[in-house]
Coordinates of C-alpha atoms and ligand atoms in Angstrom, one line a residue:
M1 CA 66.0 30.7 19.9
E2 CA 68.6 31.7 22.4
K3 CA 67.3 29.2 25.0
M4 CA 67.3 26.5 22.4
L5 CA 70.9 27.2 21.4
E6 CA 72.0 27.4 25.0
K7 CA 70.6 23.9 25.6
L8 CA 72.4 22.6 22.6
A9 CA 75.6 24.1 23.8
E10 CA 75.2 22.2 27.1
G11 CA 74.8 19.0 24.9
K12 CA 78.6 19.4 24.3
C13 CA 78.5 21.2 21.1
S14 CA 79.8 24.6 22.1
R15 CA 79.7 27.6 19.9
I16 CA 76.8 26.3 17.9
E17 CA 75.1 29.7 18.2
E18 CA 78.2 31.4 16.7
A19 CA 78.0 28.9 13.8
V20 CA 74.3 29.4 13.1
Q21 CA 74.8 33.2 13.0
A22 CA 77.8 32.8 10.6
F23 CA 75.9 31.4 7.6
L24 CA 73.6 33.1 5.0
V25 CA 70.3 31.5 5.8
D26 CA 66.8 32.5 4.8
G27 CA 64.7 33.5 7.9
E28 CA 65.2 33.4 11.6
P29 CA 66.5 30.2 13.3
V30 CA 63.7 28.5 15.2
S31 CA 65.2 25.1 16.1
C32 CA 68.4 23.1 15.8
Q33 CA 68.6 19.4 16.7
R34 CA 71.1 16.6 16.4
F35 CA 70.6 14.6 13.3
G36 CA 71.6 11.3 11.7
S37 CA 73.9 8.6 12.9
G38 CA 77.3 9.3 11.5
H39 CA 80.4 8.2 13.5
I40 CA 82.6 11.2 12.7
N41 CA 81.0 14.6 12.4
D42 CA 78.4 16.4 14.6
T43 CA 75.4 16.9 12.5
F44 CA 72.4 19.2 13.2
L45 CA 69.1 19.9 11.5
L46 CA 68.6 23.7 11.6
V47 CA 65.1 25.1 10.8
C48 CA 64.7 28.8 9.9
Q49 CA 61.4 30.6 9.5
D50 CA 60.8 33.4 7.0
D51 CA 57.6 35.1 6.1
E52 CA 56.3 32.2 4.0
R53 CA 57.9 29.0 5.0
K54 CA 60.3 27.0 7.1
N55 CA 63.7 26.5 5.5
K56 CA 65.8 23.5 6.6
Y57 CA 69.6 23.2 6.6
I58 CA 72.2 20.7 7.7
L59 CA 74.8 22.2 10.0
Q60 CA 77.9 20.2 10.6
R61 CA 80.8 20.6 12.9
M62 CA 83.6 18.8 11.1
N63 CA 85.8 16.5 13.1
N64 CA 89.1 18.4 13.5
E65 CA 90.9 15.3 14.9
V66 CA 90.0 13.1 11.9
F67 CA 90.4 15.8 9.3
K68 CA 93.6 17.6 9.7
D69 CA 93.3 19.7 6.5
I70 CA 89.8 21.3 6.6
K71 CA 90.7 23.8 3.9
G72 CA 91.7 21.0 1.5
L73 CA 88.7 19.0 2.5
M74 CA 86.3 21.8 1.8
K75 CA 88.1 22.5 -1.5
N76 CA 87.3 18.9 -2.4
V77 CA 83.7 19.2 -1.4
S78 CA 83.0 22.5 -3.1
G79 CA 85.0 21.4 -6.3
V80 CA 83.2 18.0 -6.5
T81 CA 79.7 19.4 -5.8
E82 CA 80.2 22.1 -8.4
Y83 CA 81.5 19.6 -10.9
L84 CA 78.6 17.2 -10.2
R85 CA 76.1 20.1 -10.6
G86 CA 77.3 20.6 -14.2
R87 CA 77.3 16.9 -15.0
I88 CA 73.8 16.5 -13.5
Q89 CA 72.5 19.4 -15.6
E90 CA 74.0 17.8 -18.7
E91 CA 72.0 14.7 -17.9
N92 CA 68.8 16.8 -17.4
G93 CA 68.7 16.1 -13.7
D94 CA 67.9 18.4 -10.8
P95 CA 71.2 19.5 -9.2
D96 CA 69.4 21.0 -6.2
R97 CA 68.3 17.6 -5.1
E98 CA 70.8 15.3 -6.8
T99 CA 73.9 16.7 -5.2
L100 CA 74.8 18.6 -2.0
T101 CA 74.5 22.4 -2.1
L102 CA 76.8 24.3 0.2
I103 CA 75.6 27.4 2.0
Q104 CA 78.1 30.2 2.1
T105 CA 79.0 32.2 5.2
K106 CA 78.2 35.9 5.4
G107 CA 81.9 36.4 4.5
G108 CA 81.5 34.4 1.3
A109 CA 83.4 31.3 2.5
Y110 CA 82.3 27.7 2.5
Y111 CA 83.1 27.0 6.1
F112 CA 83.4 28.9 9.3
T113 CA 85.9 28.6 12.1
D114 CA 84.4 29.5 15.5
S115 CA 86.3 31.3 18.3
T116 CA 87.4 27.9 19.8
G117 CA 88.8 26.6 16.5
N118 CA 85.9 24.3 15.6
N119 CA 85.1 24.2 11.8
W120 CA 81.5 24.3 10.6
R121 CA 79.8 24.0 7.2
M122 CA 76.2 24.1 6.1
Y123 CA 74.2 22.4 3.4
R124 CA 70.7 22.9 2.0
F125 CA 68.6 20.1 3.5
I126 CA 67.4 17.7 0.9
T127 CA 63.7 17.2 1.5
G128 CA 61.5 14.3 0.5
A129 CA 64.3 11.8 0.8
T130 CA 65.7 9.5 3.6
T131 CA 68.9 7.8 4.6
Y132 CA 68.6 4.2 6.0
D133 CA 70.8 2.6 8.6
V134 CA 69.7 -0.9 7.6
V135 CA 68.3 -2.3 4.3
K136 CA 64.6 -2.3 4.8
K137 CA 63.8 -3.1 1.1
P138 CA 66.3 -4.9 -1.2
E139 CA 65.2 -2.4 -3.9
D140 CA 66.7 0.4 -1.9
F141 CA 70.0 -1.4 -1.7
Y142 CA 69.9 -2.1 -5.5
Q143 CA 69.2 1.6 -6.1
S144 CA 72.1 2.6 -3.9
A145 CA 74.4 0.2 -5.8
K146 CA 73.4 1.8 -9.1
A147 CA 73.9 5.3 -7.7
F148 CA 77.3 4.6 -6.2
G149 CA 78.4 3.0 -9.5
H150 CA 77.0 5.9 -11.5
F151 CA 78.7 8.4 -9.0
Q152 CA 82.1 6.9 -10.0
R153 CA 81.2 7.4 -13.6
L154 CA 80.1 11.0 -13.1
L155 CA 83.4 11.8 -11.5
A156 CA 85.5 9.9 -14.0
G157 CA 86.5 13.2 -15.7
Y158 CA 87.2 15.2 -12.4
P159 CA 90.7 16.6 -12.3
V160 CA 92.3 14.2 -9.9
Q161 CA 95.3 16.4 -9.3
E162 CA 93.0 18.9 -7.6
L163 CA 91.9 16.5 -4.9
T164 CA 93.4 16.7 -1.5
E165 CA 94.0 13.3 0.2
T166 CA 91.9 14.2 3.2
I167 CA 92.9 11.1 5.2
P168 CA 96.2 9.7 3.8
D169 CA 96.2 5.9 3.4
F170 CA 92.5 5.8 4.1
H171 CA 92.0 2.4 2.5
N172 CA 95.6 1.3 2.6
T173 CA 94.9 -1.9 4.4
P174 CA 98.6 -2.9 5.0
V175 CA 99.1 0.5 6.6
R176 CA 96.0 0.0 8.7
L177 CA 97.4 -3.4 9.8
R178 CA 100.7 -1.8 10.9
T179 CA 98.9 0.9 12.9
F180 CA 96.9 -1.9 14.5
Q181 CA 100.0 -3.9 15.4
K182 CA 101.6 -0.9 17.0
A183 CA 98.4 -0.3 19.0
V184 CA 98.6 -4.0 20.2
E185 CA 102.2 -3.6 21.2
E186 CA 101.7 -0.3 23.0
D187 CA 98.4 -1.4 24.6
I188 CA 97.9 2.0 26.3
C189 CA 94.5 1.1 27.8
H190 CA 95.5 -2.4 28.8
R191 CA 92.7 -3.8 26.7
A192 CA 94.7 -6.2 24.5
A193 CA 94.3 -9.2 26.9
E194 CA 90.5 -9.3 26.5
C195 CA 90.9 -9.1 22.6
Q196 CA 93.2 -12.0 22.0
K197 CA 90.7 -13.9 19.8
E198 CA 90.2 -10.8 17.7
I199 CA 93.9 -10.0 17.5
Q200 CA 94.6 -13.6 16.4
F201 CA 91.9 -13.3 13.7
V202 CA 93.7 -10.3 12.1
L203 CA 97.1 -11.9 12.3
E204 CA 95.9 -15.1 10.6
R205 CA 94.9 -12.9 7.6
A206 CA 98.0 -10.7 7.5
D207 CA 99.1 -12.2 4.2
E208 CA 95.9 -11.1 2.4
V209 CA 95.7 -7.4 3.4
G210 CA 97.8 -6.2 0.5
A211 CA 95.7 -7.8 -2.3
V212 CA 94.1 -4.6 -3.6
M213 CA 96.9 -2.1 -2.8
N214 CA 99.5 -4.3 -4.6
L215 CA 97.4 -4.2 -7.8
L216 CA 96.8 -0.4 -7.5
Q217 CA 100.5 0.3 -6.8
S218 CA 101.7 -2.0 -9.6
G219 CA 99.4 -0.3 -12.1
Q220 CA 97.4 -3.5 -12.7
M221 CA 94.3 -1.8 -11.3
P222 CA 93.4 1.9 -12.1
Y223 CA 93.1 4.6 -9.5
R224 CA 89.6 6.2 -9.9
V225 CA 87.9 9.1 -8.1
T226 CA 86.1 7.1 -5.4
H227 CA 83.8 8.0 -2.5
N228 CA 85.5 5.7 0.0
D229 CA 82.7 5.7 2.6
T230 CA 79.7 4.1 0.7
K231 CA 77.6 3.1 3.7
L232 CA 73.9 2.9 2.9
N233 CA 73.3 5.9 5.2
N234 CA 75.5 8.0 3.0
I235 CA 72.9 7.9 0.2
M236 CA 69.5 9.6 0.1
I237 CA 66.6 7.6 -1.3
D238 CA 63.7 9.6 -2.7
D239 CA 60.6 9.0 -0.6
I240 CA 58.3 9.1 -3.7
T241 CA 60.2 7.5 -6.6
G242 CA 62.2 5.1 -4.4
E243 CA 65.2 5.9 -6.5
A244 CA 68.6 6.8 -5.0
L245 CA 68.7 10.6 -5.2
C246 CA 71.9 11.9 -3.8
V247 CA 75.2 10.7 -2.6
I248 CA 76.3 12.5 0.5
D249 CA 79.2 12.6 3.0
L250 CA 81.8 13.6 0.5
D251 CA 84.6 14.1 3.0
T252 CA 86.6 11.1 1.9
I253 CA 86.5 11.5 -1.9
M254 CA 90.0 10.7 -3.0
P255 CA 91.7 8.6 -5.6
G256 CA 91.1 4.9 -4.8
A257 CA 90.1 1.5 -6.2
S258 CA 86.6 1.0 -7.5
V259 CA 86.4 -2.1 -5.3
F260 CA 86.7 0.1 -2.2
D261 CA 83.3 1.6 -2.9
Y262 CA 81.7 -1.7 -3.8
G263 CA 83.2 -3.4 -0.8
D264 CA 82.3 -0.9 1.8
S265 CA 78.7 -1.0 0.7
I266 CA 78.6 -4.8 0.9
R267 CA 80.2 -4.6 4.4
F268 CA 77.5 -2.4 5.7
G269 CA 74.4 -3.2 3.7
A270 CA 74.7 -7.0 3.0
N271 CA 75.3 -7.8 6.6
T272 CA 72.1 -9.4 8.1
A273 CA 72.9 -7.6 11.4
E274 CA 73.7 -4.1 12.4
E275 CA 77.2 -2.9 12.6
D276 CA 77.3 -3.0 16.5
E277 CA 75.1 -6.0 17.1
R278 CA 76.2 -7.9 20.2
D279 CA 74.5 -11.2 19.2
L280 CA 76.9 -12.5 16.6
S281 CA 74.6 -15.3 15.6
K282 CA 72.7 -12.6 13.7
V283 CA 75.7 -11.6 11.6
S284 CA 76.0 -13.1 8.1
L285 CA 76.5 -12.2 4.5
S286 CA 73.1 -12.1 2.8
L287 CA 73.8 -13.7 -0.6
P288 CA 70.5 -12.2 -2.1
L289 CA 71.6 -8.7 -1.0
F290 CA 75.2 -9.4 -2.2
E291 CA 73.7 -10.4 -5.6
I292 CA 71.4 -7.4 -5.9
Y293 CA 74.2 -5.0 -5.1
T294 CA 76.6 -6.6 -7.5
K295 CA 74.1 -6.3 -10.3
G296 CA 73.3 -2.7 -9.5
F297 CA 76.9 -1.6 -9.0
L298 CA 78.0 -3.1 -12.3
E299 CA 75.0 -1.5 -14.1
G300 CA 75.9 1.9 -12.5
C301 CA 79.5 1.6 -13.7
E302 CA 78.2 1.1 -17.3
G303 CA 80.9 -1.3 -18.5
S304 CA 83.7 0.9 -17.3
L305 CA 85.4 -1.6 -15.0
T306 CA 88.3 -3.7 -16.2
E307 CA 88.4 -7.5 -15.9
T308 CA 90.8 -7.3 -12.9
E309 CA 88.5 -4.8 -11.1
I310 CA 85.6 -7.1 -11.6
A311 CA 87.5 -10.2 -10.5
M312 CA 88.6 -8.4 -7.3
L313 CA 85.1 -7.4 -6.2
P314 CA 84.7 -10.2 -3.7
M315 CA 88.2 -9.5 -2.3
G316 CA 87.2 -5.8 -2.1
A317 CA 84.2 -6.8 0.0
K318 CA 86.3 -9.0 2.3
L319 CA 89.1 -6.5 2.7
M320 CA 86.8 -3.5 3.4
T321 CA 85.1 -5.6 6.1
L322 CA 88.4 -6.8 7.6
E323 CA 89.9 -3.3 7.4
C324 CA 86.9 -1.7 9.1
G325 CA 87.1 -4.4 11.9
I326 CA 90.8 -3.7 12.3
R327 CA 90.1 0.1 12.6
F328 CA 87.3 -0.5 15.2
L329 CA 89.7 -2.8 17.2
T330 CA 92.6 -0.3 16.9
D331 CA 90.3 2.4 18.2
Y332 CA 89.2 0.2 21.1
L333 CA 92.8 -0.5 22.0
Q334 CA 93.7 3.2 21.8
G335 CA 90.8 4.3 24.1
D336 CA 87.9 5.1 21.6
T337 CA 89.2 8.3 20.3
Y338 CA 88.2 8.1 16.6
F339 CA 84.8 6.6 16.2
K340 CA 82.0 8.1 18.3
I341 CA 80.7 5.6 20.9
H342 CA 77.4 5.6 22.8
R343 CA 78.2 2.8 25.2
E344 CA 81.2 0.9 26.7
R345 CA 82.9 -1.6 24.4
Q346 CA 80.8 -0.5 21.3
N347 CA 84.0 -0.4 19.2
L348 CA 84.8 -3.9 20.3
D349 CA 81.3 -5.1 19.4
R350 CA 81.6 -3.3 16.0
C351 CA 84.9 -5.1 15.4
R352 CA 83.4 -8.5 16.3
T353 CA 80.5 -8.1 13.8
Q354 CA 83.0 -7.2 11.1
F355 CA 85.2 -10.3 11.8
A356 CA 82.1 -12.5 12.0
L357 CA 81.1 -11.2 8.6
V358 CA 84.6 -11.8 7.2
A359 CA 84.4 -15.4 8.4
D360 CA 81.0 -15.8 6.8
M361 CA 82.3 -14.4 3.5
E362 CA 85.1 -17.0 3.6
A363 CA 82.5 -19.7 4.0
K364 CA 80.5 -18.3 1.1
W365 CA 83.6 -17.4 -1.1
G366 CA 82.7 -19.7 -4.0
K367 CA 79.2 -18.4 -4.2
M368 CA 80.3 -14.8 -4.0
Q369 CA 82.7 -15.4 -6.9
A370 CA 80.1 -17.2 -9.0
I371 CA 77.7 -14.2 -8.6
V372 CA 80.4 -11.7 -9.5
R373 CA 81.3 -13.9 -12.6
Q374 CA 77.7 -14.1 -13.6
Y375 CA 77.0 -10.3 -13.6
G376 CA 80.6 -9.4 -14.5
S377 CA 80.6 -11.3 -17.8
Q378 CA 77.8 -9.1 -19.0
N379 CA 79.5 -5.9 -18.0
V380 CA 83.1 -6.1 -18.8
R381 CA 84.6 -3.3 -20.9
Ligands
LIG1 P1 79.0 11.7 9.0 O1 80.3 12.0 8.3 O2 79.0 12.0 10.5 O3 78.4 10.4 8.7 P2 77.0 12.8 7.1 O4 77.4 13.9 6.2 O5 76.8 11.4 6.6 O6 77.9 12.8 8.4 O7 75.6 13.3 7.7 C1 74.9 12.6 8.7 C2 73.5 12.3 8.4 O8 72.8 13.6 8.1 C3 73.2 11.6 7.0 O9 73.3 10.2 7.2 C4 71.9 12.1 6.6 O10 70.8 11.4 7.3 C5 71.9 13.5 7.1 N1 72.2 14.5 6.0 C6 73.5 15.0 5.7 N2 73.4 15.9 4.7 C7 72.1 16.0 4.4 C8 71.4 16.9 3.5 N3 72.0 17.8 2.7 N4 70.0 16.8 3.5 C9 69.4 15.9 4.3 N5 70.0 15.1 5.2 C10 71.3 15.2 5.3
LIG2 C1 82.8 6.3 9.4 O1 81.3 9.1 8.8 P1 80.6 7.8 8.7 O2 79.9 7.3 9.9 O3 79.8 7.7 7.4 C2 84.2 6.2 8.8 C3 84.1 5.1 7.7 C4 83.8 3.8 8.4 C5 82.4 3.9 9.0 C6 82.0 2.7 9.8 C7 85.9 9.4 7.8 O4 81.8 6.7 8.5 O5 85.4 5.0 7.2 O6 83.7 2.8 7.4 O7 82.4 5.1 10.0 N1 84.5 7.5 8.2 C8 85.7 8.1 8.4 O8 80.7 2.7 10.1 O9 86.6 7.5 9.0
LIG3 MG1 77.8 9.6 6.9

């Protein structure tokens, strides 16, 4: 075990051994490997052996740069998972598999700060379920849509005032635009010259970025408890039943617009290419996937969305995609300090796929609206 941990420490995750020792696990740690493909946290699969079986855990080093208030963040995660546990029990579900279970530290806390200031948490590993980076079966995407819609319903009664805003202005697209404009002006890495086309693409759409925030701020659209990071790989699909089992990655649960959750799923899952695809001819909005997600999300919301929210779904998809592209480009201009990269220019490639997708949505705008109208008319409150 010690050798294994030393090796991991070399793989630039220092103090992992301290973290493993800090939590109340069943058995002796036998392996610990990097896991998943998230852009923000460092995730490991930890296996511990006791007399009878191997017990699996997810160990995560939270990103201190991205999350400035870890205490508030973990209060959100523990509060929300506890609340969901109760709601799932009321619906005769299995809370051990249908929501995340935090493992406490030996001192009875939900997270551990190591001697260098890194913050760690641990979850019970959910077995018999998988997260997908691309839509392999349309049915999976449909299931994820129902589950994200239902997730919003489950949390409708959560005391919003208890939620910490873990990343202020997370989906405030006008604020994202201003940050981007500042990054272009400052151009600290001298990268703006090679991104002129992309910068222009954003500026041409500057008038549209406030469409959702204006409705929220004027009270024409309700604030709801939203997940805010509804990528397909943030939902676990049961390997046997094929149903969406558990919504994970709860770091960004905050008050927001329902269309944020809908839109971010479309951005990631209804794209015919991967998020960092370099061949832009592969990027497009799949209308069949758009349709299936729209159907599932509205079903999951069980008639709770207002007419305005439904009418704004296409705009939510477009703005979440544009905003994400703006964020990737901003990070590229600022020297790749926010999103993890695994190769040069990956953030620029990611930005380009997002903008190609926005352009394709604009070309398919009428069709997107017709699909939303078709399913929305059956679901309006
Ligand atoms: P990030 O914020 O970096 O995206 P996530 O919380 O989404 O981190 O975790 C990364 C990956 O780890 C997920 O996509 C999923 O595959 C896996 N994962 C996270 N939590 C669990 C869990 N409790 N059980 C099984 N797998 C998990
Ligand atoms: C990040 O953590 P992960 O990989 O699920 C990011 C999202 C972006 C996404 C783009 C906290 O999500 O906002 O949409 O990358 N999360 C945070 O893939 O910034
Ligand atoms: Mg994730």
